[in-house]
Coordinates of C-alpha atoms in Angstrom, one line a residue:
Chain Z
M1 CA 14.1 -65.0 -27.1
A2 CA 11.6 -62.2 -26.4
A3 CA 9.0 -63.0 -23.7
V4 CA 5.4 -62.2 -24.3
D5 CA 5.6 -59.5 -21.6
D6 CA 8.2 -57.6 -23.6
L7 CA 5.8 -56.9 -26.4
K8 CA 3.2 -55.3 -24.2
F9 CA 3.1 -51.5 -23.7
Q10 CA 5.0 -50.4 -20.6
E11 CA 4.8 -47.3 -18.6
F12 CA 8.3 -45.8 -18.3
D13 CA 9.1 -44.8 -14.7
D14 CA 10.8 -41.7 -13.7
A15 CA 14.4 -41.5 -14.8
A16 CA 15.7 -41.3 -11.3
N17 CA 13.8 -44.4 -10.2
L18 CA 14.9 -46.3 -13.2
L19 CA 18.5 -45.3 -12.6
A20 CA 18.3 -46.3 -9.0
A21 CA 16.9 -49.7 -10.0
N22 CA 19.5 -50.3 -12.6
P23 CA 22.6 -48.1 -12.2
D24 CA 24.4 -49.7 -15.2
A25 CA 21.9 -48.4 -17.7
T26 CA 23.1 -45.9 -20.3
T27 CA 21.5 -42.5 -19.9
I28 CA 20.8 -39.7 -22.3
S29 CA 20.2 -36.3 -20.8
I30 CA 18.6 -33.7 -23.0
D31 CA 19.6 -30.3 -21.5
E32 CA 19.3 -26.8 -22.7
P33 CA 20.6 -26.2 -26.3
A34 CA 23.7 -24.4 -25.1
E35 CA 24.8 -27.5 -23.2
I36 CA 24.1 -30.1 -25.8
P37 CA 27.4 -29.6 -27.6
K38 CA 29.3 -30.1 -24.4
N39 CA 27.4 -33.3 -23.7
Q40 CA 28.1 -34.5 -27.2
H41 CA 31.8 -33.7 -26.9
S42 CA 32.3 -35.5 -23.7
R43 CA 30.3 -38.4 -24.9
R44 CA 32.0 -38.7 -28.2
Q45 CA 35.5 -38.2 -27.0
E46 CA 35.6 -40.4 -23.9
P47 CA 32.8 -42.9 -23.7
G48 CA 34.8 -44.9 -21.2
R49 CA 34.9 -42.1 -18.6
E50 CA 31.2 -41.5 -19.0
E51 CA 30.5 -45.2 -18.2
D52 CA 32.7 -45.1 -15.2
D53 CA 30.8 -42.0 -13.9
E54 CA 27.5 -43.8 -14.3
L55 CA 28.7 -46.9 -12.6
L56 CA 30.0 -45.0 -9.6
G57 CA 26.7 -43.2 -9.4
T58 CA 28.3 -39.7 -9.9
D59 CA 26.0 -38.9 -12.8
D60 CA 24.1 -36.4 -10.7
S61 CA 27.2 -34.5 -9.7
D62 CA 28.3 -34.4 -13.3
K63 CA 25.0 -32.8 -14.3
T64 CA 25.1 -30.3 -11.5
E65 CA 28.6 -29.3 -12.4
L66 CA 27.5 -28.7 -16.0
L67 CA 24.5 -26.7 -14.9
A68 CA 26.6 -24.6 -12.6
G69 CA 28.5 -23.4 -15.7
Q70 CA 31.8 -24.9 -14.6
K71 CA 33.3 -26.5 -17.6
K72 CA 37.0 -26.7 -16.9
S73 CA 36.9 -30.0 -15.2
A74 CA 39.4 -31.7 -17.4
P75 CA 43.1 -31.6 -16.3
F76 CA 45.2 -29.2 -18.2
W77 CA 47.3 -31.8 -20.0
T78 CA 44.4 -33.3 -21.8
F79 CA 43.0 -32.1 -25.1
E80 CA 39.5 -31.7 -23.7
Y81 CA 40.7 -28.9 -21.5
Y82 CA 41.6 -26.8 -24.5
Q83 CA 38.4 -27.7 -26.3
T84 CA 36.5 -25.9 -23.6
F85 CA 38.0 -22.6 -24.9
F86 CA 36.6 -23.2 -28.3
D87 CA 33.1 -24.0 -27.3
V88 CA 31.4 -21.4 -29.5
D89 CA 29.1 -21.6 -32.5
T90 CA 29.2 -19.4 -35.6
Y91 CA 26.4 -17.2 -34.5
Q92 CA 28.0 -16.6 -31.1
V93 CA 31.2 -15.4 -32.6
L94 CA 29.3 -13.2 -35.0
D95 CA 27.3 -11.8 -32.1
R96 CA 30.5 -11.0 -30.2
I97 CA 32.0 -9.2 -33.2
K98 CA 28.8 -7.2 -33.6
G99 CA 28.9 -6.3 -29.9
S100 CA 32.5 -5.0 -30.2
V101 CA 31.7 -2.9 -33.3
F102 CA 28.5 -1.4 -32.1
P103 CA 29.0 -0.7 -28.4
V104 CA 25.8 -0.1 -26.5
P105 CA 26.4 2.6 -23.9
G106 CA 25.9 1.2 -20.5
K107 CA 26.1 -2.4 -21.5
N108 CA 29.1 -4.3 -20.5
F109 CA 30.6 -6.4 -23.3
V110 CA 31.8 -9.1 -21.0
R111 CA 28.6 -9.4 -19.1
L112 CA 26.5 -9.3 -22.2
Y113 CA 28.3 -11.7 -24.5
I114 CA 31.0 -13.6 -22.8
R115 CA 30.2 -14.1 -19.1
S116 CA 29.6 -17.8 -19.3
N117 CA 31.9 -18.7 -22.1
P118 CA 35.2 -16.9 -22.9
D119 CA 36.6 -18.3 -26.1
L120 CA 40.0 -18.2 -27.7
Y121 CA 38.8 -18.6 -31.3
G122 CA 37.9 -15.0 -31.7
P123 CA 41.1 -13.4 -30.3
F124 CA 43.4 -15.7 -32.1
W125 CA 41.9 -15.5 -35.6
I126 CA 41.0 -11.8 -35.3
C127 CA 44.7 -11.1 -34.5
A128 CA 45.8 -13.3 -37.4
T129 CA 43.5 -11.6 -39.8
L130 CA 44.6 -8.2 -38.6
V131 CA 48.3 -9.1 -39.0
F132 CA 47.8 -10.0 -42.6
T133 CA 45.4 -7.2 -43.3
I134 CA 47.8 -4.6 -42.1
A135 CA 50.8 -6.1 -44.0
V136 CA 48.8 -6.5 -47.2
S137 CA 47.1 -3.0 -47.0
G138 CA 50.4 -1.4 -46.1
N139 CA 52.1 -3.0 -49.1
L140 CA 49.2 -2.0 -51.4
S141 CA 49.0 1.6 -50.2
N142 CA 52.8 2.0 -50.6
F143 CA 52.5 0.6 -54.1
F144 CA 49.7 3.1 -55.1
I145 CA 51.5 6.1 -53.5
H146 CA 54.8 5.4 -55.4
L147 CA 53.2 4.1 -58.6
G148 CA 54.2 6.8 -61.1
K149 CA 57.7 7.2 -60.0
P150 CA 60.4 5.8 -62.3
T151 CA 62.9 5.0 -59.5
Y152 CA 60.4 2.9 -57.6
H153 CA 60.8 -0.9 -57.7
Y154 CA 58.0 -2.8 -56.1
V155 CA 59.0 -5.1 -53.3
P156 CA 56.6 -7.3 -51.3
E157 CA 58.2 -6.3 -48.0
F158 CA 57.6 -9.7 -46.4
R159 CA 59.6 -8.8 -43.3
K160 CA 56.8 -6.6 -42.2
V161 CA 54.5 -9.6 -41.7
S162 CA 56.7 -10.9 -38.9
I163 CA 57.0 -7.5 -37.3
A164 CA 53.2 -7.0 -37.5
A165 CA 52.6 -10.5 -36.1
T166 CA 54.9 -9.9 -33.1
T167 CA 53.4 -6.5 -32.3
I168 CA 49.8 -7.5 -32.5
Y169 CA 50.1 -10.8 -30.7
A170 CA 52.2 -9.2 -28.0
Y171 CA 49.6 -6.5 -27.6
A172 CA 46.7 -8.9 -27.5
W173 CA 48.3 -11.2 -24.9
L174 CA 50.8 -9.3 -22.8
V175 CA 48.7 -6.2 -22.1
P176 CA 45.8 -8.3 -20.9
L177 CA 48.2 -10.2 -18.7
A178 CA 49.5 -7.0 -17.2
L179 CA 46.0 -5.6 -16.7
W180 CA 44.8 -8.8 -15.1
G181 CA 47.8 -8.9 -12.8
F182 CA 47.1 -5.2 -11.8
L183 CA 43.4 -5.8 -11.3
M184 CA 44.1 -8.9 -9.1
W185 CA 46.5 -6.8 -7.0
R186 CA 44.0 -4.0 -6.6
N187 CA 41.4 -6.6 -5.8
S188 CA 43.4 -7.8 -2.9
K189 CA 43.5 -4.3 -1.5
V190 CA 40.0 -3.0 -2.3
M191 CA 37.0 -5.3 -2.6
N192 CA 35.7 -4.9 -6.1
I193 CA 32.2 -6.0 -7.1
V194 CA 33.3 -6.9 -10.6
S195 CA 36.3 -9.0 -11.4
Y196 CA 37.3 -10.6 -14.6
S197 CA 39.3 -13.8 -15.3
F198 CA 42.3 -13.6 -17.5
L199 CA 40.5 -15.3 -20.4
E200 CA 37.7 -12.8 -20.3
I201 CA 40.2 -9.9 -20.5
V202 CA 42.0 -11.6 -23.5
C203 CA 38.6 -12.1 -25.1
V204 CA 37.6 -8.4 -24.7
Y205 CA 40.9 -7.2 -26.1
G206 CA 40.8 -9.7 -29.0
Y207 CA 37.3 -8.8 -30.1
S208 CA 37.9 -5.1 -29.6
L209 CA 40.7 -5.3 -32.3
F210 CA 38.2 -6.4 -34.9
I211 CA 37.3 -2.8 -35.9
Y212 CA 40.9 -2.3 -37.0
I213 CA 40.4 -4.8 -39.9
P214 CA 38.1 -2.6 -42.0
T215 CA 40.1 0.4 -40.8
A216 CA 43.3 -1.1 -42.1
I217 CA 41.7 -1.8 -45.5
L218 CA 40.4 1.8 -45.7
W219 CA 43.8 3.1 -44.8
I220 CA 44.9 2.3 -48.3
I221 CA 43.3 5.6 -49.3
P222 CA 46.4 7.9 -49.5
Q223 CA 44.9 11.0 -47.8
K224 CA 46.3 12.0 -44.5
V225 CA 43.1 13.5 -43.2
V226 CA 41.0 10.5 -44.2
R227 CA 43.5 8.2 -42.4
W228 CA 43.4 10.2 -39.2
V229 CA 39.6 10.5 -39.2
L230 CA 39.4 6.7 -39.6
M231 CA 41.8 6.2 -36.9
M232 CA 40.0 8.5 -34.5
F233 CA 36.7 6.8 -35.3
S234 CA 37.9 3.2 -34.7
L235 CA 39.8 4.3 -31.6
C236 CA 36.6 5.7 -30.2
L237 CA 34.6 2.6 -30.9
S238 CA 37.1 0.0 -29.6
G239 CA 38.2 2.3 -26.8
S240 CA 34.7 2.7 -25.6
V241 CA 34.2 -1.1 -25.5
L242 CA 37.3 -1.4 -23.4
V243 CA 36.4 1.6 -21.1
M244 CA 32.9 0.3 -20.6
T245 CA 34.3 -3.1 -19.7
F246 CA 36.9 -2.0 -17.2
W247 CA 35.3 1.0 -15.6
P248 CA 33.0 -1.2 -13.4
A249 CA 36.0 -3.2 -12.3
V250 CA 38.0 -0.1 -10.9
R251 CA 35.3 2.3 -10.0
D252 CA 35.1 1.2 -6.4
D253 CA 38.8 1.9 -6.1
N254 CA 40.6 5.2 -5.3
R255 CA 39.4 7.7 -7.8
R256 CA 42.8 8.6 -9.2
I257 CA 43.9 5.0 -9.6
A258 CA 40.7 4.2 -11.4
L259 CA 41.1 7.0 -13.8
A260 CA 44.8 6.2 -14.3
T261 CA 44.0 2.6 -15.1
V262 CA 41.3 3.4 -17.7
G263 CA 43.5 6.1 -19.1
T264 CA 46.4 3.7 -19.6
V265 CA 44.2 1.2 -21.3
V266 CA 43.1 3.8 -23.8
L267 CA 46.6 5.1 -24.2
F268 CA 48.0 1.7 -25.1
H269 CA 45.2 1.2 -27.6
A270 CA 46.0 4.6 -29.2
L271 CA 49.7 3.8 -29.3
L272 CA 49.0 0.6 -31.2
S273 CA 46.9 2.2 -33.8
V274 CA 49.2 5.2 -34.3
G275 CA 52.2 3.0 -34.4
C276 CA 50.7 0.7 -37.0
L277 CA 49.6 3.7 -39.2
A278 CA 53.1 5.3 -39.0
Y279 CA 55.1 2.1 -39.6
F280 CA 53.2 0.2 -42.2
F281 CA 51.8 3.0 -44.2
D282 CA 54.1 5.5 -45.8
A283 CA 53.0 9.1 -45.6
P284 CA 51.3 10.2 -48.8
E285 CA 53.6 12.8 -50.2
L286 CA 52.8 16.4 -50.7
D287 CA 52.0 17.6 -54.2
F288 CA 54.9 20.0 -54.3
P289 CA 58.5 19.5 -53.0
A290 CA 59.2 21.4 -49.9
P291 CA 61.3 24.5 -50.6
V292 CA 64.9 23.9 -49.6
I293 CA 66.7 27.2 -50.3
P294 CA 64.7 29.5 -48.0
A295 CA 65.2 27.1 -45.0
H296 CA 69.0 27.1 -45.7
N297 CA 69.0 30.9 -45.7
V298 CA 67.0 31.0 -42.5
S299 CA 69.4 28.7 -40.7
T300 CA 72.5 30.7 -41.9
V301 CA 70.8 33.9 -40.7
I302 CA 70.3 32.4 -37.3
T303 CA 73.8 31.1 -36.9
K304 CA 75.2 34.5 -38.0
S305 CA 73.1 36.4 -35.4
Chain Y
F1 CA 23.0 -78.5 -27.7
A2 CA 21.0 -80.8 -25.5
G3 CA 21.7 -83.7 -27.9
L4 CA 25.5 -83.7 -27.3
A5 CA 25.3 -84.0 -23.5
D6 CA 25.4 -87.8 -23.6
V7 CA 28.1 -88.2 -26.2
S8 CA 31.3 -89.5 -24.7
I9 CA 34.5 -90.3 -26.4
A10 CA 36.2 -93.6 -25.4
E11 CA 39.7 -93.0 -24.2
D12 CA 41.3 -95.8 -26.1
I13 CA 40.3 -94.5 -29.6
P14 CA 43.0 -92.1 -30.8
V15 CA 41.9 -88.9 -32.4
E16 CA 43.8 -88.0 -35.4
G17 CA 43.6 -85.9 -38.6
E18 CA 45.0 -82.9 -40.4
I19 CA 44.8 -79.4 -38.9
T20 CA 46.6 -77.5 -41.6
V21 CA 44.4 -75.8 -44.3
P22 CA 45.6 -76.3 -47.8
V23 CA 46.7 -72.9 -49.1
G24 CA 45.2 -72.4 -52.6
S25 CA 46.6 -69.0 -53.5
H26 CA 49.6 -67.0 -52.2
S27 CA 47.7 -63.6 -52.0
P28 CA 47.4 -63.4 -48.2
D29 CA 51.2 -63.7 -48.0
E30 CA 51.7 -61.1 -50.7
D31 CA 49.6 -58.5 -48.9
Y32 CA 51.7 -58.5 -45.8
S33 CA 55.2 -59.1 -47.2
T34 CA 56.2 -56.5 -49.8
L35 CA 59.9 -57.1 -49.0
D36 CA 60.5 -59.3 -52.0
E37 CA 59.1 -57.2 -54.7
P38 CA 61.2 -55.2 -57.0
V39 CA 62.0 -51.6 -55.9
R40 CA 60.3 -50.2 -58.9
D41 CA 56.9 -51.7 -57.8
T42 CA 57.2 -50.1 -54.4
I43 CA 58.0 -46.7 -55.8
M44 CA 55.4 -46.9 -58.5
R45 CA 52.7 -47.9 -55.9
D46 CA 53.4 -44.7 -53.9
L47 CA 53.7 -42.6 -57.0
K48 CA 50.4 -43.9 -58.2
A49 CA 48.7 -43.1 -54.9
V50 CA 50.1 -39.6 -55.0
G51 CA 49.0 -39.1 -58.6
K52 CA 45.5 -40.4 -57.8
K53 CA 45.2 -37.8 -55.0
F54 CA 46.4 -35.0 -57.4
V55 CA 43.5 -36.0 -59.7
H56 CA 41.1 -36.0 -56.8
V57 CA 42.1 -32.5 -56.0
M58 CA 41.8 -31.2 -59.5
Y59 CA 38.3 -32.7 -59.8
P60 CA 37.0 -32.6 -56.2
K61 CA 34.2 -35.0 -55.7
K62 CA 33.0 -36.2 -52.3
S63 CA 35.2 -39.2 -52.2
S64 CA 36.8 -40.5 -49.1
A65 CA 39.9 -41.9 -50.8
L66 CA 41.9 -38.8 -50.0
L67 CA 40.9 -39.0 -46.4
R68 CA 41.4 -42.7 -45.8
D69 CA 44.9 -43.3 -47.1
W70 CA 46.7 -40.1 -46.2
D71 CA 50.2 -39.4 -47.1
L72 CA 52.4 -36.4 -46.8
W73 CA 54.6 -37.0 -49.9
G74 CA 52.4 -34.9 -52.1
P75 CA 52.2 -31.9 -49.8
L76 CA 56.0 -32.0 -49.3
V77 CA 56.7 -32.0 -53.1
L78 CA 54.2 -29.2 -53.6
C79 CA 55.5 -27.1 -50.7
V80 CA 59.1 -27.4 -51.8
S81 CA 58.4 -26.6 -55.5
L82 CA 56.2 -23.6 -54.5
A83 CA 58.9 -22.3 -52.1
L84 CA 61.6 -22.8 -54.8
M85 CA 59.6 -21.0 -57.5
L86 CA 59.0 -18.1 -55.1
Q87 CA 62.8 -17.6 -55.0
G88 CA 64.8 -15.6 -57.4
G89 CA 62.7 -12.5 -56.8
S90 CA 64.3 -9.4 -55.1
A91 CA 67.5 -11.2 -54.2
D92 CA 68.8 -7.8 -53.1
S93 CA 69.2 -8.1 -49.4
K94 CA 69.5 -4.4 -48.8
E95 CA 65.7 -3.9 -48.7
D96 CA 62.7 -6.0 -47.9
G97 CA 62.1 -8.6 -50.5
G98 CA 59.9 -11.5 -51.1
P99 CA 59.6 -14.4 -48.7
Q100 CA 62.6 -16.6 -48.2
F101 CA 62.4 -20.4 -48.7
A102 CA 62.2 -21.0 -45.0
E103 CA 59.4 -18.4 -44.6
V104 CA 57.2 -20.1 -47.3
F105 CA 57.9 -23.5 -45.8
V106 CA 57.1 -22.4 -42.3
I107 CA 54.0 -20.5 -43.4
I108 CA 52.6 -23.5 -45.2
W109 CA 53.3 -26.2 -42.6
F110 CA 52.7 -24.1 -39.5
G111 CA 49.5 -22.7 -41.1
A112 CA 48.3 -26.2 -41.9
V113 CA 49.0 -27.4 -38.4
V114 CA 47.3 -24.4 -36.8
I115 CA 44.2 -24.9 -39.0
T116 CA 44.1 -28.6 -38.2
L117 CA 44.4 -27.9 -34.4
N118 CA 41.6 -25.3 -34.8
S119 CA 39.3 -27.7 -36.5
K120 CA 40.0 -30.4 -33.9
L121 CA 39.5 -28.0 -31.0
L122 CA 36.1 -26.9 -32.5
G123 CA 35.1 -30.5 -32.4
G124 CA 36.0 -31.9 -35.8
T125 CA 36.2 -35.7 -36.2
I126 CA 38.9 -35.8 -38.8
S127 CA 42.3 -37.0 -37.7
F128 CA 45.4 -34.8 -37.5
F129 CA 47.3 -36.2 -40.4
Q130 CA 44.3 -36.6 -42.6
S131 CA 43.6 -32.9 -42.3
L132 CA 47.3 -32.0 -43.0
C133 CA 47.1 -34.3 -46.0
V134 CA 44.0 -32.6 -47.5
L135 CA 45.3 -29.0 -46.8
G136 CA 48.7 -29.9 -48.4
Y137 CA 47.3 -31.5 -51.5
C138 CA 44.9 -28.6 -52.1
V139 CA 47.9 -26.3 -52.5
L140 CA 48.2 -28.0 -56.0
P141 CA 46.1 -25.4 -57.9
L142 CA 48.1 -22.6 -56.4
T143 CA 51.4 -24.3 -57.4
V144 CA 50.0 -24.5 -61.0
A145 CA 49.1 -20.8 -60.7
M146 CA 52.7 -20.0 -59.6
L147 CA 54.0 -21.9 -62.6
V148 CA 51.7 -20.0 -65.0
C149 CA 52.7 -16.7 -63.3
R150 CA 56.4 -17.4 -63.8
L151 CA 55.8 -18.2 -67.5
V152 CA 53.8 -15.1 -68.0
L153 CA 56.5 -13.0 -66.3
L154 CA 59.0 -14.4 -68.7
A155 CA 57.0 -12.8 -71.5
G156 CA 56.8 -9.4 -69.8
S157 CA 55.8 -7.6 -66.7
G158 CA 53.4 -4.9 -67.7
T159 CA 49.8 -4.3 -66.9
V160 CA 48.5 -6.9 -69.2
S161 CA 50.6 -9.6 -67.6
F162 CA 49.5 -8.4 -64.2
I163 CA 45.8 -8.8 -65.2
I164 CA 46.4 -12.3 -66.5
R165 CA 48.3 -13.2 -63.3
L166 CA 45.5 -11.7 -61.2
I167 CA 42.8 -13.7 -63.0
V168 CA 44.8 -17.0 -62.8
V169 CA 45.7 -16.6 -59.1
V170 CA 42.1 -15.6 -58.1
A171 CA 40.7 -18.6 -60.0
M172 CA 43.2 -21.0 -58.5
F173 CA 42.6 -19.6 -55.0
G174 CA 38.9 -20.2 -55.4
W175 CA 39.6 -23.7 -56.6
S176 CA 41.9 -24.5 -53.7
T177 CA 39.5 -23.2 -51.1
L178 CA 36.5 -25.0 -52.6
A179 CA 38.4 -28.3 -53.0
S180 CA 39.6 -28.3 -49.4
T181 CA 36.2 -27.3 -48.1
A182 CA 34.6 -30.1 -50.1
F183 CA 36.9 -32.6 -48.3
L184 CA 36.9 -31.2 -44.8
A185 CA 33.4 -29.7 -44.3
D186 CA 31.7 -33.0 -43.7
S187 CA 33.7 -33.8 -40.6
Q188 CA 32.8 -30.6 -38.8
P189 CA 29.9 -30.0 -36.5
P190 CA 27.1 -28.3 -38.5
N191 CA 26.8 -25.1 -36.6
R192 CA 30.5 -24.4 -36.7
K193 CA 31.3 -24.9 -40.4
A194 CA 31.9 -21.2 -41.0
L195 CA 34.3 -21.1 -38.1
V196 CA 36.4 -23.9 -39.6
V197 CA 36.2 -22.7 -43.3
Y198 CA 37.4 -19.1 -42.6
P199 CA 41.0 -20.0 -41.5
I200 CA 41.3 -22.2 -44.6
F201 CA 40.3 -19.2 -46.6
L202 CA 42.8 -17.0 -44.9
F203 CA 45.6 -19.6 -45.4
Y204 CA 45.1 -19.8 -49.1
F205 CA 44.6 -16.1 -49.4
V206 CA 48.1 -15.5 -47.8
I207 CA 49.7 -18.0 -50.2
S208 CA 47.9 -16.4 -53.2
W209 CA 49.1 -13.0 -52.1
M210 CA 52.7 -14.3 -52.0
I211 CA 52.3 -15.7 -55.5
L212 CA 50.7 -12.6 -56.9
T213 CA 53.3 -10.2 -55.5
F214 CA 56.2 -12.2 -56.8
T215 CA 58.4 -9.9 -58.8
P216 CA 61.6 -11.2 -60.4
Q217 CA 64.7 -9.1 -60.5

């Protein structure tokens, strides 16, 4: 039964005072837009835990934790822990992809796009797309190269999908692991200003592989020069993203070690692209068969003398 | 209830009566105990549910019937028939051939599980098996495409047959993707819909590629 007082207009007191007066009340906090999804997640998934926090009066500590940017507060065996790695919106993923394709000289990819929020969505699905793109493009390009020949029977070459998957996922996860271990080791010896977490390194590597997706599609063109030009171009773009990310992390170190680290990063990247081009895409054949007889004569001349 | 405060029951008057409620119809019992019905009824009920879902996929409207009563019989039947139909091409083990039965099976089920995990990690509200159910049922248009492709290949394998197969597979691929998106899109957070739809697109693209590149010996 509503008392007459309830129908009169009331001034609402400050949230802190109200909460102090009545700790059991449910609270809604409207934070910055970037944090609203996090609040929604935690409130939707585990309302029981939120109520416990409010009852214990730890609501303030919960908020300060969120504002400090620390999100990984759930233990690693719960589902919510892994949800923190997928806390990105569509526009954020598109921004990160754009940042990896158009590297701005002097701007660090990690600091600019990822610093607060490394995600696993980008690396995982970019690698998956790259695996299937390379397999499909390789198959298509071989089909077009061998099209006219009477002895050629088209096969889908499905084995290559599993080989491509192993290679690309190993590159995208094991090389960052090795690099992270190496940087941690150097960090213990030389105090570096910039240090990256493992997930941030995985993120950079994953997003830097995006440029290879259109490159793989364009590799269908059966011209050797075109393929190598494309490869150089994409290697420069993604290599520069990696170099600009990792140079600040090693520049305080011994000069030679710094150069060796960055050089190795670029070398592995180049090895990946050259290897993919060589294995999945047959070489476009020459227009005329290579002369056999003169070579035979030359070899017999050499053996005689 | 102020009026009942002064009612008291004398202890020497026995209270008696009937507690049981007369059961007019037997329907509550029948709902819980399907043990006594003929086997044909049981099988037909499941078959009808599967058939109704097939119809829902072919004419996707925003109905929640597919989501509410999920079952995995349909996806299993579709997956096995698709994997069987993709056999018999390039049986020559000397060189790379088409996908083996196990490869198709693993791609469909593992792909569906990964997509479901992805949508749940991004904050989707759909349950695990409901999502598997929808993704599995939406393979139906592609299975129809595979059937049509095999029939067309019986007639010949020239350029004309390739163009027909291409058109059919592309159309069915679009139908599959649109059908599954229609069922799954509502349960995603609005600013992440594209992030959830893209893996579904990739999944059906890979299956369509396997169907299109099928070449019989």
